[in-house]
Short mmCIF file of the C-alpha atoms (twelve columns), coordinates in Angstrom:
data_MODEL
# 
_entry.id   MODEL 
# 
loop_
_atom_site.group_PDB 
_atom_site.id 
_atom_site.type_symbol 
_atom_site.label_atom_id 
_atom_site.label_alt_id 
_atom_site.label_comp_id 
_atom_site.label_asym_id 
_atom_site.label_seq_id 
_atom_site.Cartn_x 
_atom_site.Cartn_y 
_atom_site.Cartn_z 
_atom_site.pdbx_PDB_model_num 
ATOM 1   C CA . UNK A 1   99.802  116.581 103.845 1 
ATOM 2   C CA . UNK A 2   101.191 118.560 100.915 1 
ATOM 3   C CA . UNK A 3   98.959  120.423 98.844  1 
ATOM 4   C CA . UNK A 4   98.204  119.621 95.178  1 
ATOM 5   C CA . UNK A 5   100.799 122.671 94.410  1 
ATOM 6   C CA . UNK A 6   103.504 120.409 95.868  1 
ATOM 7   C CA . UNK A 7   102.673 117.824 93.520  1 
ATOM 8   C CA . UNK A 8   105.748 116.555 90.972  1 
ATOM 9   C CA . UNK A 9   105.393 118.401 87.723  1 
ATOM 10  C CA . UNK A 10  103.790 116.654 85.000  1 
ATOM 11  C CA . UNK A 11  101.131 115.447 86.906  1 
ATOM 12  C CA . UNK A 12  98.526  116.918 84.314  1 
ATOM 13  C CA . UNK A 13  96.436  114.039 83.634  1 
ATOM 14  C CA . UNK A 14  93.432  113.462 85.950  1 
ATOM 15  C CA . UNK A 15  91.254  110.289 85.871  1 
ATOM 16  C CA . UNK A 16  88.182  109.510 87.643  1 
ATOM 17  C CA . UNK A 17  87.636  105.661 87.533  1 
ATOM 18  C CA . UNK A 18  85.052  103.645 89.237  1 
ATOM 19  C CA . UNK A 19  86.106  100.211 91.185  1 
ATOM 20  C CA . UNK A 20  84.561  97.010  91.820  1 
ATOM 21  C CA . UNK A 21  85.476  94.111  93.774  1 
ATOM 22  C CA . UNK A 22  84.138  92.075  96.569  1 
ATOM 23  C CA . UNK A 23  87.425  91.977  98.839  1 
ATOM 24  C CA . UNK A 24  88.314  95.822  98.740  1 
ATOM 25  C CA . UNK A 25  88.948  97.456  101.899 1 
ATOM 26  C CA . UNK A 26  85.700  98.485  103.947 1 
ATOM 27  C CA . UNK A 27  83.781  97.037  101.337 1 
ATOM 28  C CA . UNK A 28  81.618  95.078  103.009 1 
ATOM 29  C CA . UNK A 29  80.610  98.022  104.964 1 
ATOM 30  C CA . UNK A 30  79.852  100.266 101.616 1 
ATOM 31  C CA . UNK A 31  78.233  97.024  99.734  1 
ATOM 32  C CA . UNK A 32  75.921  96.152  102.768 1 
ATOM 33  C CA . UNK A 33  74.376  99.632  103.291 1 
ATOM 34  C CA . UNK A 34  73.671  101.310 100.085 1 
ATOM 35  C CA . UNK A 35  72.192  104.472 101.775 1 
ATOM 36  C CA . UNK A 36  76.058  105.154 103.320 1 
ATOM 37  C CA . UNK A 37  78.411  107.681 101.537 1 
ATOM 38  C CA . UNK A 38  82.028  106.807 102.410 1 
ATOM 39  C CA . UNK A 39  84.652  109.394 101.678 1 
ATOM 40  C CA . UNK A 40  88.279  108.158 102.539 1 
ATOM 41  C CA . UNK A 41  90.262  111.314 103.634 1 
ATOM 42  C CA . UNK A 42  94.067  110.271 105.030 1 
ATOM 43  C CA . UNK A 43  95.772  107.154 105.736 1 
ATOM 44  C CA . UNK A 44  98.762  106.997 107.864 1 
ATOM 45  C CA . UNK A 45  100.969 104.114 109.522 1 
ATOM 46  C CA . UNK A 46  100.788 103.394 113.300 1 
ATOM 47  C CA . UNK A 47  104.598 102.735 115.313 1 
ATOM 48  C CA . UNK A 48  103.662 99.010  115.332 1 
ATOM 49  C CA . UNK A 49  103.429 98.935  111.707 1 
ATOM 50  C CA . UNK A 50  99.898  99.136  110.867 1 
ATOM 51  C CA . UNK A 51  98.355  101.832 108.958 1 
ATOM 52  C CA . UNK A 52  94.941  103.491 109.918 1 
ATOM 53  C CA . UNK A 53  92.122  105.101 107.443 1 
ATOM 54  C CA . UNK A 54  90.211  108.152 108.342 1 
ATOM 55  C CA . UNK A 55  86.321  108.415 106.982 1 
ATOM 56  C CA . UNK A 56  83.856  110.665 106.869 1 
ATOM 57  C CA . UNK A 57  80.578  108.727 106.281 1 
ATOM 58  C CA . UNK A 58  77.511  110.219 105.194 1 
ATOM 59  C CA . UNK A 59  73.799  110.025 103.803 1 
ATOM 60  C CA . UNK A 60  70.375  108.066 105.202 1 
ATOM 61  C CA . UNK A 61  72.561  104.951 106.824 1 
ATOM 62  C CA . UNK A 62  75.141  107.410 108.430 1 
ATOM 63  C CA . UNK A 63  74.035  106.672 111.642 1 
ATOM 64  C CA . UNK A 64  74.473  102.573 111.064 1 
ATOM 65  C CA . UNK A 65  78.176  103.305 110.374 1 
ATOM 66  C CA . UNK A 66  79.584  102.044 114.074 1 
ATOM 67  C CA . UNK A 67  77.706  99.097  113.693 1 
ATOM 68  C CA . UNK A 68  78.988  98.645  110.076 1 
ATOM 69  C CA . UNK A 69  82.630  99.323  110.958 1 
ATOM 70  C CA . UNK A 70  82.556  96.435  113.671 1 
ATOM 71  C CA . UNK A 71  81.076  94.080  111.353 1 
ATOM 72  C CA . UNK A 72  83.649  94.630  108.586 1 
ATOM 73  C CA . UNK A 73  86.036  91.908  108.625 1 
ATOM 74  C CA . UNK A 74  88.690  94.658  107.180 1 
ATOM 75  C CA . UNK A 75  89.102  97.405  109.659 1 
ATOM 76  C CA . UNK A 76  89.097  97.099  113.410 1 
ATOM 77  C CA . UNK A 77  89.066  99.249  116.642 1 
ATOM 78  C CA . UNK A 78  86.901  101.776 114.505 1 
ATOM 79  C CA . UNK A 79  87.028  104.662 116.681 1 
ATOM 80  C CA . UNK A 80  84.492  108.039 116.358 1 
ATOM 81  C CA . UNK A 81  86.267  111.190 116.388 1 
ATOM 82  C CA . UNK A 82  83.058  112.885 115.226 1 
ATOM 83  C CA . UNK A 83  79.164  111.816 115.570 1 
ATOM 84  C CA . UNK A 84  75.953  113.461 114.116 1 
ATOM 85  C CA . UNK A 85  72.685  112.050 112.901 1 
ATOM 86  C CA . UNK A 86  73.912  112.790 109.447 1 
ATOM 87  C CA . UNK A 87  78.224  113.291 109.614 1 
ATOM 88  C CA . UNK A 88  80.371  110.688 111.281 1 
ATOM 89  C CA . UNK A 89  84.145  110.630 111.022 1 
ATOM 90  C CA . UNK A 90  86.010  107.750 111.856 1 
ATOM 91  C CA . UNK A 91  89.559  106.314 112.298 1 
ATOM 92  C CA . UNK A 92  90.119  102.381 111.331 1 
ATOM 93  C CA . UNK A 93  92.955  100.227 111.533 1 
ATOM 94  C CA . UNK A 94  93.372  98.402  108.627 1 
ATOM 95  C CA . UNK A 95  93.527  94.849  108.824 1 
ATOM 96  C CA . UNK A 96  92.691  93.140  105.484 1 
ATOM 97  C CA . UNK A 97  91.169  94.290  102.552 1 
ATOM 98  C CA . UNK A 98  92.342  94.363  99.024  1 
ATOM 99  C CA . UNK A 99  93.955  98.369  98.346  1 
ATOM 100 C CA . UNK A 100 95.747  100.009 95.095  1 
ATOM 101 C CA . UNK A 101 97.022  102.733 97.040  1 
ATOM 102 C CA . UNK A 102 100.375 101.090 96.865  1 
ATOM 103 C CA . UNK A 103 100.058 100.242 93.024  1 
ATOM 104 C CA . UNK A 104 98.812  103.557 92.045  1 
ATOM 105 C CA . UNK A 105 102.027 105.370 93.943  1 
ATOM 106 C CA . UNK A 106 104.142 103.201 91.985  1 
ATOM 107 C CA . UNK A 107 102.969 104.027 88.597  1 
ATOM 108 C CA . UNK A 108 103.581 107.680 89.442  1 
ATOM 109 C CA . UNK A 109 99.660  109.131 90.744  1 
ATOM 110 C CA . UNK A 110 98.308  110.917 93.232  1 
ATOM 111 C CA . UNK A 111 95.196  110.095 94.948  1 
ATOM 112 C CA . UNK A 112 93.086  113.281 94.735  1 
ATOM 113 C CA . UNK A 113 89.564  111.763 96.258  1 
ATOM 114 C CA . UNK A 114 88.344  108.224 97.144  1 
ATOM 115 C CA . UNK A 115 84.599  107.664 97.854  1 
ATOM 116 C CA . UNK A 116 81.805  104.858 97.986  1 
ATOM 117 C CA . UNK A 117 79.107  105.400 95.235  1 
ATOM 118 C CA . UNK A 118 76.316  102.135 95.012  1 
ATOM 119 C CA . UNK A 119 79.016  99.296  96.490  1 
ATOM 120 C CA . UNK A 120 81.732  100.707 94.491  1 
ATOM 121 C CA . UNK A 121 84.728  102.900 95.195  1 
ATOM 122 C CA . UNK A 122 85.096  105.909 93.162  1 
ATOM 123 C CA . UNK A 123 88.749  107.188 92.676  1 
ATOM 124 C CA . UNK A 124 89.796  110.605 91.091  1 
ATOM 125 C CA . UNK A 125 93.417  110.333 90.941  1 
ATOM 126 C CA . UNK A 126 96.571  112.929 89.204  1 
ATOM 127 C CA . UNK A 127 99.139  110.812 87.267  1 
ATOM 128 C CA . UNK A 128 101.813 111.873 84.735  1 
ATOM 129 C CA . UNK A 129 100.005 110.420 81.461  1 
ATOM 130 C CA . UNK A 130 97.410  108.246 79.765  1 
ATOM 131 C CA . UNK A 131 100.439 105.287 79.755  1 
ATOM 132 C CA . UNK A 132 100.403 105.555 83.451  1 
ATOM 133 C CA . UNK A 133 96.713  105.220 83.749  1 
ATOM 134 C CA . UNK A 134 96.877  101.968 81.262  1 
ATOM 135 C CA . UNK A 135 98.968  99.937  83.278  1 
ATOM 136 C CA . UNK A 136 96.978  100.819 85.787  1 
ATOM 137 C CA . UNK A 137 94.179  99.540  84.018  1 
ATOM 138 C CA . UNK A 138 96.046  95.899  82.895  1 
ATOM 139 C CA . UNK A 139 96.965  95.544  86.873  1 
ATOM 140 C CA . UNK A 140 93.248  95.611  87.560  1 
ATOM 141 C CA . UNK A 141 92.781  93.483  84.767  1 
ATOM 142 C CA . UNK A 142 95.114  91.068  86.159  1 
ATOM 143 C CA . UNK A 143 93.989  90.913  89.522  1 
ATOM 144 C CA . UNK A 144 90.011  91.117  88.969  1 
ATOM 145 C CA . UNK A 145 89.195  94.194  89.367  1 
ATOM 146 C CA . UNK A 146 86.505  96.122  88.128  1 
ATOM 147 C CA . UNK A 147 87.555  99.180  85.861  1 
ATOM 148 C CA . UNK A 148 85.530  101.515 84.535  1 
ATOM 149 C CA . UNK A 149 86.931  105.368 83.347  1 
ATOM 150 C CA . UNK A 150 84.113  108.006 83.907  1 
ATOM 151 C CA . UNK A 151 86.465  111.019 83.027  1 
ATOM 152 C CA . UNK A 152 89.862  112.129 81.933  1 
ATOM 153 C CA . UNK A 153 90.896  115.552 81.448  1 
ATOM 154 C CA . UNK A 154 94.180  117.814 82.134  1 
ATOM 155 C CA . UNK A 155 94.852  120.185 84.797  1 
ATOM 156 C CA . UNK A 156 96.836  123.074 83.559  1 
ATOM 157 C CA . UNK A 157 100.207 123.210 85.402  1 
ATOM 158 C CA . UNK A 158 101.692 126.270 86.691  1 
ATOM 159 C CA . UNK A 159 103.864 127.133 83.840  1 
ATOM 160 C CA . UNK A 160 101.603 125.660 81.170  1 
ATOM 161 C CA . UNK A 161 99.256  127.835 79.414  1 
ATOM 162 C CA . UNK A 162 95.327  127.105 80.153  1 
ATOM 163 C CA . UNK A 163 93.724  125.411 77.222  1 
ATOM 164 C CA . UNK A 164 91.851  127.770 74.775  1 
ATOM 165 C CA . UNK A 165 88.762  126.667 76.017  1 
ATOM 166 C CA . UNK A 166 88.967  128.149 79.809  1 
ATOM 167 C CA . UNK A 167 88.028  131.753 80.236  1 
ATOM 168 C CA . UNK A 168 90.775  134.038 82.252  1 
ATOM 169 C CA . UNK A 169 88.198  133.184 85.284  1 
ATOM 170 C CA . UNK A 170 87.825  130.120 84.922  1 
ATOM 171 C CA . UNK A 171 91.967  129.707 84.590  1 
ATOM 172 C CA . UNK A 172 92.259  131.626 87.691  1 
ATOM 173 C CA . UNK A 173 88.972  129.770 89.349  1 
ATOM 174 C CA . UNK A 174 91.268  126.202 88.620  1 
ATOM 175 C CA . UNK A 175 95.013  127.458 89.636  1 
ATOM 176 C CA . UNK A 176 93.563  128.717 93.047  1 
ATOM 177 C CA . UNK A 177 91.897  126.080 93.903  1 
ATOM 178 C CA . UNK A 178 95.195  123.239 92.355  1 
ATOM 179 C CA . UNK A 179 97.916  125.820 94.505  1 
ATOM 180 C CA . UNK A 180 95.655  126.150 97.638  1 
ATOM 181 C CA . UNK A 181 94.765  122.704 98.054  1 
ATOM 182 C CA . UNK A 182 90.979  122.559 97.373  1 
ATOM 183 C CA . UNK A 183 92.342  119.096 95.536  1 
ATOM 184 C CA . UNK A 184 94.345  117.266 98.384  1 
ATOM 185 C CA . UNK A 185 93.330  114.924 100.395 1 
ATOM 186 C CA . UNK A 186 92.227  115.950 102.870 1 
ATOM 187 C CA . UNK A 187 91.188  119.376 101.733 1 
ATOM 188 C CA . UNK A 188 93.361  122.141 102.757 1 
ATOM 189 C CA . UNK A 189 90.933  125.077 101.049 1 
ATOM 190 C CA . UNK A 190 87.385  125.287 101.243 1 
ATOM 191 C CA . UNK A 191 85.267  126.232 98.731  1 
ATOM 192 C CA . UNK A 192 84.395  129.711 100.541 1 
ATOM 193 C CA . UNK A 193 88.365  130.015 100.745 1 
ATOM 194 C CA . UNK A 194 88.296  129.722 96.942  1 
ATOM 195 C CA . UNK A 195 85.433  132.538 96.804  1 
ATOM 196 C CA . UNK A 196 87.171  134.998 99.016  1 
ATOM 197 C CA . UNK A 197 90.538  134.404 97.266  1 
ATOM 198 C CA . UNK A 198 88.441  135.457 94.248  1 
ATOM 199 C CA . UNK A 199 86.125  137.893 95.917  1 
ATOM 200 C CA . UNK A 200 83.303  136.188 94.512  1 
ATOM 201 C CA . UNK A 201 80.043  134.366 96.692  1 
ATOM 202 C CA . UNK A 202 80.680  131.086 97.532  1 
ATOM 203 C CA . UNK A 203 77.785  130.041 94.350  1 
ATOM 204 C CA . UNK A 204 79.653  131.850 92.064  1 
ATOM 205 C CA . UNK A 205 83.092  130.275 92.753  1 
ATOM 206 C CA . UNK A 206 81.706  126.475 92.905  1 
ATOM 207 C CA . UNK A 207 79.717  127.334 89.313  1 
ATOM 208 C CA . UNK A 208 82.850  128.780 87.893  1 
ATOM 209 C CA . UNK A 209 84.953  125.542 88.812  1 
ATOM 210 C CA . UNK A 210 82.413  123.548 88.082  1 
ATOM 211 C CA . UNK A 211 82.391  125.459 84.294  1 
ATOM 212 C CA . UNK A 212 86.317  125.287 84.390  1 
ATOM 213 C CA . UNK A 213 86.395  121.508 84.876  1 
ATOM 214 C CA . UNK A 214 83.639  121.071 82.265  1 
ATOM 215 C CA . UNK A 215 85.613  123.125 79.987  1 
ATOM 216 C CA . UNK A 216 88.938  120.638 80.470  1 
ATOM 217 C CA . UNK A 217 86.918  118.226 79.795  1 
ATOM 218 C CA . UNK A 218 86.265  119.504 76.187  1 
ATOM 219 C CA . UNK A 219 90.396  118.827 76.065  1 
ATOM 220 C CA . UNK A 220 89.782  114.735 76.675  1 
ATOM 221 C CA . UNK A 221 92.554  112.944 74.904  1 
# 
């Protein structure tokens, strides 16, 4: 998958939005078992014209999750690719299940991260601007989905200037990580990637993006 340096320009805006409805995709498995931490990482289609998700489910019901996937009337043949008492990732086919993959492509974003959080499915997404992000709002609206925006901010592009209120670290911290992928799904840099990139410890580089990204946040619009 192409990394988040690949991404159209003007794709500055970044939302993280929290949704809720009873008839989303795997979400009878994430509703049912509260202790389970579902991360969607890649979808793809099949050559029979089907697509399939790949998870990564963690947290106290982790090991529940085969029994989960084969009780969720959205996915089948859930197949483990990896097992531990506290890691599992899994590929689904996808047979039902209400998605906004398709709408959210269409109004121009990205999907940077998708994961379960108390039922729900938490997306942080890249779009082109806060239009974008209201129609995507009156869609949900329309079809009965729960909406709620935790966070906006912008990403500095690579031939914008950082906002005033990043550091030159912090500005280098964030373009790293945006042109080596720490931001795609799946993840094509690690977090120690980012640290030796920027000869730092690993603590140091995860404090300094997580700084960076409370700094954008100052630039809300």
């Amino acid at each position: 998958m192409p990394s988040s340096s690949d991404a159209p320009g003007g794709l500055e805006t970044v939302a993280e939005v929290r949704l809720s409805h009873d008839e989303f995709l795997l979400g009878e498995t994430i509703g049912s078992h509260p202790g389970l931490n579902v991360e969607l990482t890649a979808q793809a289609p099949t050559p029979d014209g089907d697509w399939v998700v790949f998870l990564t489910a963690t947290g106290a019901d982790a090991p529940r999750v085969d029994e989960a996937l084969h009780a969720d009337s959205t996915v089948a043949d859930p197949t483990p690719l990896t097992v531990t008492e506290s890691h599992c990732v899994y590929r689904v086919r996808v047979v039902d299940g209400l998605r906004v993959s398709g709408i959210l492509g269409d109004l121009g974003f990205r999907v940077l991260d998708v994961s379960s959080d108390d039922g729900d499915w938490c997306y942080r997404v890249q779009g082109p601007d806060r239009a974008a992000l209201t129609a995507f709002f009156d869609y949900c609206q329309t079809v009965g989905i729960g909406f709620e925006l935790e966070r906006i901010y912008r990403v500095p592009g690579a031939d914008n200037p950082a906002p005033r209120s990043l550091t030159d670290a912090q500005a280098e911290a964030l373009r790293l990580a945006n042109e080596g992928g720490y931001f795609a799904v799946p993840r094509e840099m690690t977090l120690r990637d980012l640290a030796d990139e920027l000869d730092i410890s690993r603590q140091a580089a995860s404090e300094r993006l997580r700084r960076a990204v409370g700094s954008l946040l100052a630039e809300t619009f």
